[in-house]
Amino acid sequence: MTSQEIQDTLKSKFGDAVLESKLDAQQPWIKIATNKAKSIGFFLRDEPSLQFDFMSCLSGVDYNDGSLGIVYHLYSMVHKHKIVLKASCTKDNPHIQSVSDVWGTANWHEREAFDMFGIYFDEHPDLRRILCPDDYPGFPLRKDFKVPEFYNGMKVPY
Amino acid sequence: MGLLDYKFESSNVFITSLENLLNWARLSSLFQMQFGLACCAIEMMAASASNFDIMRFGVIPRATPRQTDVMIVAGTVTLKMASRIKRLYDQMAEPRYVISMGSCSNCGGPYWEHGYHVLKGVDRVIPVDVYVPGCPPRPEALLEGIMKLQEKVRKESMSKKAHKA
Amino acid sequence: MLTEFGKILIFLILGAVFVAGGLIASWILRPNRPYPEKLRPYECGEEPVGNAWVRFNIRFYVIALIFLIFDVEVVFLFPWALVFRQLGLFAFVEMGVFLLILIVGFAYVWVKGDLDWDKPKPVIPQVNRPMKLVQQTPQEASV
């Protein structure tokens, strides 16, 4: 299926949740509303013509204009097509619905996005920091992050 | 209770020959607590394998700090790991030494400028005896580091009141 | 000029001297600088949490008990084997009766399952989606 067909199938089910898209990019992406992420995920996984059963990656982004985002890379083992989904939220209210019920690998990827960017995933079974220590101040990969001077008595900068 | 530990001011002939024997025994059997954290661990494994063979120096890997003499910190030390390294170093028994292997544990390595979670050099938490430079150091460099540590152990004095930093 | 027991006494004294000599030499030579962080229990670098005593599987006790009984039986077999030739058929039948009684006990223990070791039961995780969708691609289904 081409990405245009994928977008049409998605739009026919969730008309208003599909916000914008760029299908002639090297990796065609579709932007979705953040509060419908789980139902869109279930539809993409279970629909026989789409069957996106493998989530290759889930990454966090800081767009440097006051908004954070998530990028999902999906692949179908059966039909061998792929698509990229994007969802975004503001820095003041960084909440996105979790898709860890849909694809099991999203559990750890969402924990990493939370650890690095501070994006809170609603309905995530176990949202806590995965790479940095639990009492680390701040979210490191945000653009406005300052390296702390001392952490637990150790000097952090060089 | 160490009877002769740190008691004498100057050396005498009996204690000196005993010290030589003791130092020779200690440097020939430095049991290592392998602390392979990142890529330098592969080079440490290569040094333990057959081509470079660290075991001919008497260096045998032990998993627990209680039975080891030297801790070879090989790899990037994150802030999360640094508290564990401090605790494990505390749990080693004297005489204990530390070899810092690779740039990451010497000075932070390639992460010195932007690393937000990297400890810039393991000597910020534990005292280091030998630094082995390289990214990663070749196994021969690690062997030379161990030989330098052996030279340091040869000159140690068990009973003189030494100033151990 | 020494009795047999005297030779064993020499043996025992030398053994004690070896062990004590090693311990005393190391007590003289080793450094001893304890401080609280060094004396904490080892837990791979983390703060030690919880009790150091763990619960054992009761099966170890059962196996040890059964082993002890049959080990004592073997101990009885040794002196019997030494004088077997002189005593002849009577000793053979008597030992056979002894062994028979113990074999009955052995068979009971075996059948009751005290000699089995627990095998782990693998738990197959349940996935919450229909697996049959991915078994066949549409091309394969149409062939």
Short mmCIF file of C-alpha atoms in Angstrom, two decimals:
data_model
loop_
_atom_site.label_atom_id
_atom_site.label_comp_id
_atom_site.label_asym_id
_atom_site.label_seq_id
_atom_site.Cartn_x
_atom_site.Cartn_y
_atom_site.Cartn_z
CA MET A 1 0.00 0.00 0.00
CA THR A 2 1.25 3.44 -0.74
CA SER A 3 1.32 6.08 1.91
CA GLN A 4 -1.57 7.91 0.21
CA GLU A 5 -3.74 4.80 0.59
CA ILE A 6 -2.66 4.43 4.21
CA GLN A 7 -3.63 8.03 4.89
CA ASP A 8 -6.99 7.56 3.15
CA THR A 9 -7.74 4.46 5.19
CA LEU A 10 -6.81 6.28 8.35
CA LYS A 11 -8.86 9.35 7.44
CA SER A 12 -11.92 7.27 6.67
CA LYS A 13 -11.96 5.94 10.21
CA PHE A 14 -10.58 8.92 12.21
CA GLY A 15 -11.44 11.92 10.10
CA ASP A 16 -10.59 14.73 12.48
CA ALA A 17 -7.68 13.08 14.28
CA VAL A 18 -5.47 13.17 11.19
CA LEU A 19 -4.11 16.69 11.22
CA GLU A 20 -1.56 17.10 8.45
CA SER A 21 0.84 15.02 6.46
CA LYS A 22 3.76 15.17 4.09
CA LEU A 23 3.70 12.17 1.85
CA ASP A 24 6.41 13.13 -0.64
CA ALA A 25 9.17 13.31 1.94
CA GLN A 26 11.79 10.61 2.03
CA GLN A 27 9.90 9.10 4.98
CA PRO A 28 6.23 10.03 4.51
CA TRP A 29 4.69 11.15 7.77
CA ILE A 30 1.18 11.71 9.10
CA LYS A 31 0.48 13.94 12.05
CA ILE A 32 -2.19 12.75 14.47
CA ALA A 33 -3.98 14.23 17.47
CA THR A 34 -2.36 13.27 20.74
CA ASN A 35 -5.46 12.16 22.59
CA LYS A 36 -6.35 9.53 19.99
CA ALA A 37 -2.94 7.90 19.78
CA LYS A 38 -3.99 4.60 21.36
CA SER A 39 -7.12 4.04 19.28
CA ILE A 40 -5.27 4.97 16.11
CA GLY A 41 -2.53 2.55 17.15
CA PHE A 42 -5.02 -0.29 17.64
CA PHE A 43 -6.61 0.43 14.28
CA LEU A 44 -3.28 0.49 12.49
CA ARG A 45 -2.23 -2.76 14.10
CA ASP A 46 -5.39 -4.78 13.66
CA GLU A 47 -6.84 -3.59 10.34
CA PRO A 48 -6.16 -6.40 7.83
CA SER A 49 -5.14 -4.13 5.01
CA LEU A 50 -2.68 -2.16 7.15
CA GLN A 51 -1.38 -4.56 9.85
CA PHE A 52 1.38 -2.42 11.29
CA ASP A 53 2.48 -5.02 13.80
CA PHE A 54 6.03 -3.80 14.36
CA MET A 55 6.91 -0.45 15.84
CA SER A 56 10.50 0.16 14.78
CA CYS A 57 11.09 3.24 16.87
CA LEU A 58 9.52 5.83 19.11
CA SER A 59 11.53 9.01 19.49
CA GLY A 60 11.03 12.29 21.30
CA VAL A 61 11.68 15.66 19.68
CA ASP A 62 12.11 19.17 21.02
CA TYR A 63 11.04 21.54 18.24
CA ASN A 64 12.56 24.56 20.00
CA ASP A 65 9.39 26.63 19.61
CA GLY A 66 7.78 25.65 22.88
CA SER A 67 6.49 22.29 21.71
CA LEU A 68 7.65 18.73 22.20
CA GLY A 69 6.72 15.84 19.97
CA ILE A 70 6.84 12.11 19.47
CA VAL A 71 7.66 10.35 16.22
CA TYR A 72 6.50 6.76 15.71
CA HIS A 73 8.08 4.61 13.00
CA LEU A 74 5.80 1.71 12.10
CA TYR A 75 6.47 -1.24 9.84
CA SER A 76 4.27 -4.07 8.68
CA MET A 77 5.87 -7.49 8.51
CA VAL A 78 2.96 -8.87 6.49
CA HIS A 79 2.50 -6.17 3.87
CA LYS A 80 6.03 -4.78 4.11
CA HIS A 81 5.07 -1.12 4.09
CA LYS A 82 6.00 1.55 6.58
CA ILE A 83 4.70 4.85 7.79
CA VAL A 84 5.76 7.54 10.22
CA LEU A 85 3.33 9.08 12.69
CA LYS A 86 3.92 12.33 14.50
CA ALA A 87 2.23 13.73 17.56
CA SER A 88 3.07 16.89 19.40
CA CYS A 89 2.28 18.68 22.64
CA THR A 90 3.31 21.91 24.34
CA LYS A 91 5.99 22.25 26.97
CA ASP A 92 3.46 23.55 29.49
CA ASN A 93 1.23 20.52 29.17
CA PRO A 94 3.40 17.65 27.95
CA HIS A 95 0.88 14.82 27.95
CA ILE A 96 0.47 12.21 25.22
CA GLN A 97 -1.57 9.05 25.31
CA SER A 98 0.61 5.98 25.66
CA VAL A 99 0.64 3.22 23.04
CA SER A 100 2.29 0.58 25.20
CA ASP A 101 -0.89 -1.53 25.10
CA VAL A 102 -0.69 -1.65 21.33
CA TRP A 103 2.99 -2.40 20.78
CA GLY A 104 4.84 -3.86 23.77
CA THR A 105 8.12 -2.27 22.80
CA ALA A 106 6.65 1.16 23.36
CA ASN A 107 6.94 0.59 27.11
CA TRP A 108 10.65 1.25 27.29
CA HIS A 109 10.78 3.74 24.41
CA GLU A 110 8.20 5.90 26.14
CA ARG A 111 10.14 5.70 29.37
CA GLU A 112 13.18 6.95 27.48
CA ALA A 113 11.17 9.82 25.95
CA PHE A 114 9.94 10.70 29.43
CA ASP A 115 13.45 10.54 30.84
CA MET A 116 15.02 12.70 28.16
CA PHE A 117 12.24 15.18 27.31
CA GLY A 118 9.78 15.09 30.16
CA ILE A 119 6.80 13.98 28.09
CA TYR A 120 4.22 12.35 30.37
CA PHE A 121 2.45 9.36 28.85
CA ASP A 122 -1.07 8.82 30.12
CA GLU A 123 -2.08 5.27 30.97
CA HIS A 124 1.50 4.05 30.83
CA PRO A 125 1.91 1.04 33.15
CA ASP A 126 5.28 2.00 34.62
CA LEU A 127 6.38 5.55 33.82
CA ARG A 128 9.73 6.28 35.47
CA ARG A 129 13.21 7.24 34.41
CA ILE A 130 15.11 4.57 32.57
CA LEU A 131 18.57 5.94 31.76
CA CYS A 132 19.29 8.81 34.12
CA PRO A 133 19.16 8.33 37.88
CA ASP A 134 15.80 8.78 39.54
CA ASP A 135 16.77 12.02 41.26
CA TYR A 136 18.46 13.67 38.29
CA PRO A 137 17.43 17.32 38.01
CA GLY A 138 15.81 18.18 34.72
CA PHE A 139 15.30 16.54 31.37
CA PRO A 140 18.61 16.39 29.51
CA LEU A 141 17.69 16.47 25.82
CA ARG A 142 15.48 19.55 25.99
CA LYS A 143 17.01 22.51 24.24
CA ASP A 144 16.91 24.70 27.34
CA PHE A 145 18.59 22.21 29.63
CA LYS A 146 21.53 23.40 31.75
CA VAL A 147 24.02 20.83 33.01
CA PRO A 148 23.85 20.79 36.82
CA GLU A 149 26.97 21.96 38.60
CA PHE A 150 27.01 19.22 41.23
CA TYR A 151 25.17 15.94 41.44
CA ASN A 152 25.33 14.04 44.74
CA GLY A 153 28.64 15.64 45.62
CA MET A 154 30.29 14.95 42.25
CA LYS A 155 31.26 17.82 39.99
CA VAL A 156 29.55 17.28 36.67
CA PRO A 157 31.11 19.73 34.19
CA TYR A 158 34.69 19.29 33.03
CA MET B 1 45.00 -6.58 63.99
CA GLY B 2 48.00 -5.73 61.89
CA LEU B 3 50.95 -5.99 64.17
CA LEU B 4 53.54 -4.41 61.89
CA ASP B 5 51.20 -2.17 59.91
CA TYR B 6 52.48 1.40 59.76
CA LYS B 7 54.59 1.15 62.89
CA PHE B 8 58.23 1.86 61.99
CA GLU B 9 59.91 5.12 61.01
CA SER B 10 62.97 3.72 59.24
CA SER B 11 63.66 0.35 57.72
CA ASN B 12 65.85 -2.40 59.06
CA VAL B 13 67.29 -5.38 57.28
CA PHE B 14 64.86 -7.98 58.57
CA ILE B 15 61.78 -5.97 57.72
CA THR B 16 63.24 -4.99 54.33
CA SER B 17 63.74 -8.54 53.13
CA LEU B 18 60.31 -9.46 54.44
CA GLU B 19 58.88 -6.50 52.57
CA ASN B 20 60.60 -7.56 49.39
CA LEU B 21 59.09 -10.99 49.72
CA LEU B 22 55.67 -9.62 50.48
CA ASN B 23 55.73 -7.10 47.67
CA TRP B 24 56.90 -9.72 45.22
CA ALA B 25 54.07 -12.00 46.30
CA ARG B 26 51.54 -9.19 45.97
CA LEU B 27 52.63 -7.97 42.56
CA SER B 28 52.73 -11.44 41.10
CA SER B 29 49.14 -12.19 41.99
CA LEU B 30 47.12 -9.05 41.53
CA PHE B 31 43.57 -10.39 41.43
CA GLN B 32 41.51 -7.99 39.41
CA MET B 33 37.94 -6.88 39.83
CA GLN B 34 37.03 -6.37 36.26
CA PHE B 35 34.90 -3.30 35.91
CA GLY B 36 34.14 -3.43 32.22
CA LEU B 37 31.60 -0.71 31.62
CA ALA B 38 31.80 0.10 27.90
CA CYS B 39 34.03 -0.40 24.87
CA CYS B 40 37.22 -0.63 26.90
CA ALA B 41 35.79 -3.80 28.35
CA ILE B 42 36.23 -5.46 24.97
CA GLU B 43 39.89 -4.55 24.98
CA MET B 44 40.18 -5.84 28.53
CA MET B 45 38.62 -9.09 27.38
CA ALA B 46 41.06 -9.17 24.49
CA ALA B 47 43.88 -8.70 26.97
CA SER B 48 42.56 -11.63 28.99
CA ALA B 49 42.30 -13.84 25.92
CA SER B 50 45.04 -15.99 24.51
CA ASN B 51 46.96 -13.58 22.32
CA PHE B 52 47.89 -11.11 25.06
CA ASP B 53 47.09 -13.20 28.11
CA ILE B 54 46.86 -11.13 31.23
CA MET B 55 46.90 -14.27 33.33
CA ARG B 56 50.62 -14.77 32.89
CA PHE B 57 51.05 -11.70 35.07
CA GLY B 58 49.04 -13.40 37.76
CA VAL B 59 45.99 -11.27 37.11
CA ILE B 60 42.89 -13.42 37.55
CA PRO B 61 39.42 -11.91 37.30
CA ARG B 62 37.34 -12.20 40.46
CA ALA B 63 33.78 -11.02 40.61
CA THR B 64 33.68 -9.78 44.18
CA PRO B 65 35.58 -6.84 45.68
CA ARG B 66 36.44 -8.75 48.83
CA GLN B 67 38.91 -11.02 47.06
CA THR B 68 40.54 -8.55 44.71
CA ASP B 69 43.61 -6.33 44.80
CA VAL B 70 43.15 -4.17 41.74
CA MET B 71 40.05 -2.65 40.18
CA ILE B 72 40.43 -1.97 36.47
CA VAL B 73 37.81 0.66 35.62
CA ALA B 74 37.36 0.16 31.90
CA GLY B 75 34.80 2.33 30.17
CA THR B 76 32.60 5.37 30.62
CA VAL B 77 31.63 6.08 34.19
CA THR B 78 28.13 7.53 34.40
CA LEU B 79 26.89 9.45 37.42
CA LYS B 80 24.50 6.61 38.17
CA MET B 81 27.40 4.14 38.31
CA ALA B 82 29.76 6.42 40.19
CA SER B 83 28.12 5.88 43.57
CA ARG B 84 28.32 2.14 43.06
CA ILE B 85 31.99 2.37 42.14
CA LYS B 86 32.64 4.31 45.34
CA ARG B 87 30.86 1.70 47.39
CA LEU B 88 32.66 -1.19 45.74
CA TYR B 89 36.02 0.50 46.16
CA ASP B 90 35.20 0.92 49.84
CA GLN B 91 34.45 -2.77 50.08
CA MET B 92 37.81 -3.82 48.69
CA ALA B 93 40.40 -4.94 51.22
CA GLU B 94 43.78 -3.28 51.58
CA PRO B 95 46.19 -3.30 49.77
CA ARG B 96 44.04 -2.08 46.93
CA TYR B 97 44.88 -0.32 43.70
CA VAL B 98 42.91 1.19 40.85
CA ILE B 99 43.83 1.21 37.17
CA SER B 100 41.83 3.66 35.11
CA MET B 101 41.66 2.31 31.56
CA GLY B 102 40.70 4.40 28.59
CA SER B 103 39.97 8.10 28.14
CA CYS B 104 36.47 7.97 29.55
CA SER B 105 37.57 6.92 32.98
CA ASN B 106 40.74 9.02 32.84
CA CYS B 107 39.11 12.36 32.08
CA GLY B 108 35.65 11.89 30.63
CA GLY B 109 36.93 11.04 27.19
CA PRO B 110 34.96 12.16 24.15
CA TYR B 111 32.08 13.18 26.43
CA TRP B 112 34.06 15.80 28.31
CA GLU B 113 32.32 18.77 26.75
CA HIS B 114 28.65 17.92 26.47
CA GLY B 115 28.23 14.87 28.65
CA TYR B 116 25.40 15.54 31.07
CA HIS B 117 25.53 12.18 32.75
CA VAL B 118 29.20 11.26 32.44
CA LEU B 119 31.61 11.54 35.32
CA LYS B 120 34.63 13.34 33.90
CA GLY B 121 37.22 10.95 35.16
CA VAL B 122 36.81 8.22 37.74
CA ASP B 123 39.38 9.96 39.95
CA ARG B 124 36.61 12.29 41.05
CA VAL B 125 35.27 9.48 43.25
CA ILE B 126 38.13 7.06 43.91
CA PRO B 127 41.93 7.45 44.07
CA VAL B 128 43.61 6.11 40.93
CA ASP B 129 47.10 4.61 40.81
CA VAL B 130 47.72 4.07 37.10
CA TYR B 131 46.10 5.79 34.13
CA VAL B 132 46.16 3.91 30.84
CA PRO B 133 45.45 6.30 27.97
CA GLY B 134 43.75 5.33 24.74
CA CYS B 135 40.33 5.13 23.24
CA PRO B 136 40.36 2.22 23.64
CA PRO B 137 43.89 1.38 24.72
CA ARG B 138 45.40 -1.59 22.98
CA PRO B 139 45.76 -4.70 25.10
CA GLU B 140 49.49 -4.16 25.17
CA ALA B 141 48.86 -0.74 26.70
CA LEU B 142 46.81 -2.36 29.44
CA LEU B 143 49.59 -4.85 30.03
CA GLU B 144 52.06 -2.00 30.35
CA GLY B 145 49.69 -0.33 32.81
CA ILE B 146 49.73 -3.49 34.89
CA MET B 147 53.49 -3.64 34.73
CA LYS B 148 53.69 -0.03 35.93
CA LEU B 149 51.42 -0.96 38.80
CA GLN B 150 53.72 -3.86 39.59
CA GLU B 151 56.65 -1.45 39.75
CA LYS B 152 54.67 0.70 42.15
CA VAL B 153 53.86 -2.29 44.34
CA ARG B 154 57.50 -3.33 44.35
CA LYS B 155 58.43 -0.08 46.03
CA GLU B 156 55.70 -0.27 48.66
CA SER B 157 56.55 -0.47 52.29
CA MET B 158 54.22 -2.28 54.59
CA SER B 159 55.48 -1.02 57.90
CA LYS B 160 56.84 2.46 57.30
CA LYS B 161 54.50 5.26 58.19
CA ALA B 162 53.80 6.22 54.60
CA HIS B 163 51.67 9.11 53.49
CA LYS B 164 49.01 7.36 51.46
CA ALA B 165 46.93 9.99 49.71
CA MET C 1 60.34 -46.23 69.68
CA LEU C 2 57.07 -44.35 69.38
CA THR C 3 53.75 -46.15 69.63
CA GLU C 4 51.27 -45.99 66.81
CA PHE C 5 49.20 -43.51 68.73
CA GLY C 6 52.31 -41.44 69.30
CA LYS C 7 52.80 -41.13 65.56
CA ILE C 8 49.25 -39.93 65.14
CA LEU C 9 49.86 -37.40 67.88
CA ILE C 10 52.86 -36.05 66.00
CA PHE C 11 50.67 -35.81 62.93
CA LEU C 12 48.01 -33.86 64.79
CA ILE C 13 50.53 -31.50 66.37
CA LEU C 14 52.16 -30.75 63.04
CA GLY C 15 48.82 -30.11 61.42
CA ALA C 16 47.86 -27.68 64.14
CA VAL C 17 51.25 -25.95 63.86
CA PHE C 18 50.84 -25.50 60.10
CA VAL C 19 47.41 -23.98 60.39
CA ALA C 20 48.25 -21.79 63.36
CA GLY C 21 51.53 -20.69 61.79
CA GLY C 22 49.79 -19.50 58.66
CA LEU C 23 47.14 -17.64 60.60
CA ILE C 24 49.62 -15.99 62.95
CA ALA C 25 51.91 -14.97 60.09
CA SER C 26 49.08 -13.31 58.24
CA TRP C 27 47.91 -11.63 61.44
CA ILE C 28 51.33 -10.09 61.81
CA LEU C 29 51.74 -9.04 58.22
CA ARG C 30 48.34 -7.91 56.99
CA PRO C 31 46.92 -4.40 57.16
CA ASN C 32 43.74 -4.05 59.15
CA ARG C 33 41.96 -0.77 58.63
CA PRO C 34 38.24 -1.32 58.99
CA TYR C 35 35.73 1.46 58.56
CA PRO C 36 31.94 1.31 58.33
CA GLU C 37 31.60 1.46 54.55
CA LYS C 38 34.04 -1.39 54.16
CA LEU C 39 32.17 -3.64 56.56
CA ARG C 40 28.79 -3.29 54.85
CA PRO C 41 27.44 -6.43 53.18
CA TYR C 42 28.24 -6.76 49.50
CA GLU C 43 25.31 -6.20 47.15
CA CYS C 44 26.96 -5.45 43.81
CA GLY C 45 27.51 -1.84 44.76
CA GLU C 46 23.95 -1.00 45.79
CA GLU C 47 22.81 -0.13 49.27
CA PRO C 48 22.14 -3.46 50.99
CA VAL C 49 18.43 -4.00 51.36
CA GLY C 50 16.66 -6.67 53.36
CA ASN C 51 17.80 -9.70 55.24
CA ALA C 52 20.84 -11.68 54.19
CA TRP C 53 19.18 -14.99 55.12
CA VAL C 54 17.15 -16.57 52.34
CA ARG C 55 14.67 -19.39 52.46
CA PHE C 56 15.80 -22.76 51.17
CA ASN C 57 13.83 -25.27 49.22
CA ILE C 58 12.77 -28.00 51.67
CA ARG C 59 13.80 -30.57 49.11
CA PHE C 60 17.44 -30.17 50.14
CA TYR C 61 16.60 -31.38 53.63
CA VAL C 62 14.68 -34.39 52.32
CA ILE C 63 17.48 -35.42 49.98
CA ALA C 64 20.07 -35.01 52.73
CA LEU C 65 18.04 -37.14 55.10
CA ILE C 66 17.64 -39.98 52.62
CA PHE C 67 21.32 -39.79 51.74
CA LEU C 68 22.29 -40.04 55.40
CA ILE C 69 20.31 -43.21 55.92
CA PHE C 70 21.78 -44.99 52.93
CA ASP C 71 25.25 -43.72 53.71
CA VAL C 72 25.05 -45.38 57.14
CA GLU C 73 23.98 -48.54 55.37
CA VAL C 74 27.10 -48.39 53.22
CA VAL C 75 29.20 -47.86 56.34
CA PHE C 76 27.81 -51.10 57.70
CA LEU C 77 28.72 -52.85 54.48
CA PHE C 78 32.45 -52.10 54.83
CA PRO C 79 33.37 -54.26 57.85
CA TRP C 80 31.09 -56.97 56.58
CA ALA C 81 33.00 -57.02 53.30
CA LEU C 82 36.28 -57.49 55.18
CA VAL C 83 35.24 -60.64 57.06
CA PHE C 84 32.89 -61.99 54.41
CA ARG C 85 35.18 -64.81 53.37
CA GLN C 86 35.47 -66.28 56.85
CA LEU C 87 31.77 -66.20 57.63
CA GLY C 88 30.46 -67.76 54.47
CA LEU C 89 26.87 -68.23 53.36
CA PHE C 90 25.32 -67.25 56.69
CA ALA C 91 26.78 -63.73 56.44
CA PHE C 92 25.61 -63.44 52.85
CA VAL C 93 22.01 -64.30 53.70
CA GLU C 94 22.03 -62.03 56.74
CA MET C 95 23.32 -59.08 54.79
CA GLY C 96 20.79 -59.85 52.09
CA VAL C 97 17.99 -59.60 54.63
CA PHE C 98 19.40 -56.28 55.91
CA LEU C 99 19.62 -54.91 52.41
CA LEU C 100 16.15 -56.14 51.57
CA ILE C 101 14.64 -54.19 54.46
CA LEU C 102 16.40 -51.07 53.31
CA ILE C 103 15.41 -51.63 49.68
CA VAL C 104 11.79 -51.69 50.73
CA GLY C 105 12.29 -48.31 52.31
CA PHE C 106 14.08 -47.09 49.18
CA ALA C 107 11.23 -48.21 46.95
CA TYR C 108 8.75 -46.42 49.19
CA VAL C 109 10.75 -43.19 49.02
CA TRP C 110 11.05 -43.46 45.24
CA VAL C 111 7.39 -44.12 44.59
CA LYS C 112 6.31 -41.40 46.99
CA GLY C 113 8.25 -38.89 44.90
CA ASP C 114 10.76 -37.73 47.49
CA LEU C 115 13.60 -38.28 45.06
CA ASP C 116 12.13 -36.13 42.31
CA TRP C 117 13.48 -32.69 41.79
CA ASP C 118 11.07 -29.90 40.92
CA LYS C 119 11.32 -28.98 37.29
CA PRO C 120 10.51 -25.34 36.49
CA LYS C 121 7.21 -24.88 34.73
CA PRO C 122 7.62 -22.42 31.86
CA VAL C 123 4.96 -19.75 31.71
CA ILE C 124 4.02 -18.93 28.13
CA PRO C 125 3.03 -15.25 28.01
CA GLN C 126 -0.33 -14.41 26.51
CA VAL C 127 -0.39 -11.83 23.77
CA ASN C 128 -3.52 -9.77 23.44
CA ARG C 129 -3.83 -9.82 19.68
CA PRO C 130 -4.91 -12.44 17.18
CA MET C 131 -1.79 -14.31 16.07
CA LYS C 132 -3.42 -15.86 13.04
CA LEU C 133 -3.35 -12.59 11.14
CA VAL C 134 0.41 -12.75 10.67
CA GLN C 135 0.80 -16.40 9.81
CA GLN C 136 -0.03 -15.92 6.17
CA THR C 137 0.62 -12.98 3.91
CA PRO C 138 -2.12 -12.25 1.36
CA GLN C 139 0.11 -13.55 -1.44
CA GLU C 140 0.56 -16.88 0.29
CA ALA C 141 -3.16 -17.08 1.07
CA SER C 142 -4.14 -16.59 -2.54
CA VAL C 143 -1.79 -19.35 -3.82
#
